Protein backbone atom coordinates (compact mmCIF):
# COMPACT_ATOMS: atom_id res chain seq x y z
CA UNK A 1 0.00 0.00 0.00
CA UNK A 2 2.84 2.35 0.88
CA UNK A 3 4.60 1.66 -2.42
CA UNK A 4 1.36 2.46 -4.24
CA UNK A 5 1.13 5.75 -2.37
CA UNK A 6 4.75 6.62 -3.14
CA UNK A 7 4.30 5.70 -6.81
CA UNK A 8 1.14 7.80 -7.01
CA UNK A 9 2.75 10.82 -5.40
CA UNK A 10 5.81 10.51 -7.65
CA UNK A 11 3.52 10.34 -10.68
CA UNK A 12 1.53 13.38 -9.60
CA UNK A 13 4.66 15.42 -8.91
CA UNK A 14 6.05 14.49 -12.33
CA UNK A 15 2.72 15.42 -13.92
CA UNK A 16 2.60 18.73 -12.03
CA UNK A 17 6.17 19.62 -13.05
CA UNK A 18 5.30 18.76 -16.65
CA UNK A 19 2.26 21.06 -16.66
CA UNK A 20 4.19 23.88 -14.97
CA UNK A 21 6.98 23.48 -17.53
CA UNK A 22 4.43 23.57 -20.35
CA UNK A 23 2.89 26.72 -18.88
CA UNK A 24 6.30 28.41 -18.61
CA UNK A 25 7.45 27.41 -22.10
CA UNK A 26 4.08 28.43 -23.52
CA UNK A 27 3.32 24.98 -24.88
CA UNK A 28 -0.41 24.38 -25.32
CA UNK A 29 -1.87 22.50 -22.36
CA UNK A 30 -4.39 20.03 -23.72
CA UNK A 31 -7.45 18.67 -21.98
CA UNK A 32 -5.68 15.31 -21.77
CA UNK A 33 -2.89 16.84 -19.67
CA UNK A 34 -5.25 18.37 -17.14
CA UNK A 35 -7.31 15.17 -17.13
CA UNK A 36 -4.27 13.02 -16.34
CA UNK A 37 -3.28 15.45 -13.57
CA UNK A 38 -6.82 15.27 -12.19
CA UNK A 39 -6.88 11.48 -12.27
CA UNK A 40 -3.52 11.27 -10.50
CA UNK A 41 -4.67 13.74 -7.85
CA UNK A 42 -7.87 11.73 -7.34
CA UNK A 43 -5.85 8.52 -7.01
CA UNK A 44 -3.60 10.08 -4.37
CA UNK A 45 -6.58 11.41 -2.41
CA UNK A 46 -8.13 7.94 -2.54
CA UNK A 47 -4.94 6.33 -1.22
CA UNK A 48 -4.54 8.93 1.53
CA UNK A 49 -8.18 8.54 2.62
CA UNK A 50 -7.84 4.76 2.60
CA UNK A 51 -4.69 4.94 4.73
CA UNK A 52 -6.31 7.43 7.13
CA UNK A 53 -9.38 5.22 7.56
CA UNK A 54 -7.23 2.12 8.08
CA UNK A 55 -5.02 3.87 10.64
CA UNK A 56 -8.04 5.40 12.38
CA UNK A 57 -9.77 2.04 12.64
CA UNK A 58 -6.59 0.43 13.98
CA UNK A 59 -6.15 3.14 16.62
CA UNK A 60 -9.80 3.00 17.74
CA UNK A 61 -9.68 -0.81 17.90
CA UNK A 62 -6.49 -0.60 19.93
CA UNK A 63 -8.02 1.89 22.38
CA UNK A 64 -11.17 -0.21 22.80
CA UNK A 65 -9.37 -3.50 23.36
CA UNK A 66 -6.46 -2.37 25.52
CA UNK A 67 -8.61 -1.93 28.65
Coordinates of N, CA and C in Angstrom, one line a residue:
X1 N 0.8 -1.2 0.0 CA 0.0 0.0 0.0 C 0.9 1.3 0.0
X2 N 1.9 1.2 0.8 CA 2.8 2.4 0.9 C 3.5 2.6 -0.5
X3 N 3.9 1.5 -1.1 CA 4.6 1.7 -2.4 C 3.6 2.3 -3.4
X4 N 2.4 1.9 -3.3 CA 1.4 2.5 -4.2 C 1.2 4.0 -4.0
X5 N 1.2 4.3 -2.7 CA 1.1 5.8 -2.4 C 2.3 6.5 -2.9
X6 N 3.5 6.0 -2.7 CA 4.7 6.6 -3.1 C 4.7 6.8 -4.7
X7 N 4.4 5.7 -5.3 CA 4.3 5.7 -6.8 C 3.3 6.8 -7.3
X8 N 2.2 6.8 -6.6 CA 1.1 7.8 -7.0 C 1.6 9.2 -6.8
X9 N 2.3 9.5 -5.7 CA 2.7 10.8 -5.4 C 3.8 11.2 -6.4
X10 N 4.7 10.3 -6.7 CA 5.8 10.5 -7.6 C 5.2 10.9 -9.0
X11 N 4.2 10.1 -9.4 CA 3.5 10.3 -10.7 C 2.9 11.7 -10.7
X12 N 2.2 12.1 -9.7 CA 1.5 13.4 -9.6 C 2.5 14.5 -9.6
X13 N 3.6 14.4 -8.9 CA 4.7 15.4 -8.9 C 5.2 15.6 -10.3
X14 N 5.5 14.5 -11.0 CA 6.0 14.5 -12.3 C 5.1 15.2 -13.2
X15 N 3.8 14.8 -13.1 CA 2.7 15.4 -13.9 C 2.6 16.9 -13.7
X16 N 2.7 17.3 -12.4 CA 2.6 18.7 -12.0 C 3.8 19.5 -12.6
X17 N 5.0 19.0 -12.5 CA 6.2 19.6 -13.1 C 6.0 19.8 -14.6
X18 N 5.5 18.7 -15.2 CA 5.3 18.8 -16.6 C 4.4 19.9 -17.0
X19 N 3.2 20.0 -16.3 CA 2.3 21.1 -16.7 C 2.8 22.4 -16.4
X20 N 3.6 22.6 -15.3 CA 4.2 23.9 -15.0 C 5.2 24.2 -16.1
X21 N 6.0 23.3 -16.5 CA 7.0 23.5 -17.5 C 6.3 23.9 -18.8
X22 N 5.2 23.2 -19.1 CA 4.4 23.6 -20.3 C 3.9 25.0 -20.3
X23 N 3.4 25.4 -19.1 CA 2.9 26.7 -18.9 C 4.0 27.8 -19.0
X24 N 5.2 27.5 -18.5 CA 6.3 28.4 -18.6 C 6.8 28.5 -20.0
X25 N 6.9 27.4 -20.7 CA 7.4 27.4 -22.1 C 6.4 27.9 -23.1
X26 N 5.1 28.0 -22.6 CA 4.1 28.4 -23.5 C 3.5 27.3 -24.4
X27 N 3.9 26.1 -24.1 CA 3.3 25.0 -24.9 C 1.8 24.8 -24.6
X28 N 1.0 24.5 -25.6 CA -0.4 24.4 -25.3 C -0.7 23.2 -24.4
X29 N -1.5 23.5 -23.3 CA -1.9 22.5 -22.4 C -3.2 21.9 -22.8
X30 N -3.2 20.7 -23.2 CA -4.4 20.0 -23.7 C -5.3 19.5 -22.6
X31 N -6.5 19.2 -23.0 CA -7.5 18.7 -22.0 C -6.9 17.4 -21.4
X32 N -6.2 16.6 -22.2 CA -5.7 15.3 -21.8 C -4.7 15.5 -20.6
X33 N -3.9 16.6 -20.7 CA -2.9 16.8 -19.7 C -3.6 17.1 -18.3
X34 N -4.5 18.0 -18.4 CA -5.2 18.4 -17.1 C -6.0 17.2 -16.6
X35 N -6.6 16.4 -17.5 CA -7.3 15.2 -17.1 C -6.4 14.2 -16.4
X36 N -5.2 13.9 -17.0 CA -4.3 13.0 -16.3 C -3.9 13.5 -15.0
X37 N -3.6 14.8 -14.9 CA -3.3 15.5 -13.6 C -4.4 15.3 -12.6
X38 N -5.6 15.4 -13.0 CA -6.8 15.3 -12.2 C -7.0 13.8 -11.7
X39 N -6.8 12.9 -12.6 CA -6.9 11.5 -12.3 C -5.8 11.1 -11.2
X40 N -4.6 11.6 -11.5 CA -3.5 11.3 -10.5 C -3.8 11.9 -9.1
X41 N -4.3 13.1 -9.1 CA -4.7 13.7 -7.8 C -5.8 12.9 -7.1
X42 N -6.8 12.5 -7.9 CA -7.9 11.7 -7.3 C -7.4 10.4 -6.8
X43 N -6.4 9.8 -7.5 CA -5.9 8.5 -7.0 C -5.1 8.7 -5.7
X44 N -4.4 9.8 -5.6 CA -3.6 10.1 -4.4 C -4.6 10.3 -3.2
X45 N -5.6 11.1 -3.5 CA -6.6 11.4 -2.4 C -7.2 10.1 -1.9
X46 N -7.5 9.2 -2.9 CA -8.1 7.9 -2.5 C -7.2 7.1 -1.6
X47 N -5.9 7.1 -2.0 CA -4.9 6.3 -1.2 C -4.8 6.9 0.2
X48 N -4.7 8.3 0.2 CA -4.5 8.9 1.5 C -5.7 8.7 2.4
X49 N -7.0 8.8 1.9 CA -8.2 8.5 2.6 C -8.2 7.1 3.1
X50 N -7.9 6.2 2.2 CA -7.8 4.8 2.6 C -6.9 4.5 3.8
X51 N -5.7 5.1 3.7 CA -4.7 4.9 4.7 C -5.2 5.6 6.0
X52 N -5.8 6.7 5.9 CA -6.3 7.4 7.1 C -7.4 6.6 7.8
X53 N -8.3 6.0 7.0 CA -9.4 5.2 7.6 C -8.8 4.0 8.2
X54 N -7.9 3.3 7.5 CA -7.2 2.1 8.1 C -6.5 2.4 9.4
X55 N -5.8 3.5 9.4 CA -5.0 3.9 10.6 C -6.0 4.2 11.8
X56 N -7.0 5.0 11.4 CA -8.0 5.4 12.4 C -8.7 4.2 13.0
X57 N -9.1 3.3 12.2 CA -9.8 2.0 12.6 C -8.8 1.3 13.6
X58 N -7.6 1.2 13.2 CA -6.6 0.4 14.0 C -6.4 1.1 15.3
X59 N -6.3 2.4 15.4 CA -6.2 3.1 16.6 C -7.4 3.0 17.5
X60 N -8.6 3.1 17.0 CA -9.8 3.0 17.7 C -9.9 1.6 18.3
X61 N -9.6 0.6 17.5 CA -9.7 -0.8 17.9 C -8.7 -1.0 19.0
X62 N -7.5 -0.5 18.9 CA -6.5 -0.6 19.9 C -7.0 0.0 21.3
X63 N -7.5 1.2 21.2 CA -8.0 1.9 22.4 C -9.1 1.1 23.1
X64 N -10.0 0.6 22.2 CA -11.2 -0.2 22.8 C -10.7 -1.5 23.5
X65 N -9.8 -2.2 22.8 CA -9.4 -3.5 23.4 C -8.2 -3.5 24.3
X66 N -7.6 -2.4 24.6 CA -6.5 -2.4 25.5 C -6.9 -2.4 27.0
X67 N -8.2 -2.0 27.3 CA -8.6 -1.9 28.6 C -8.8 -3.3 29.2

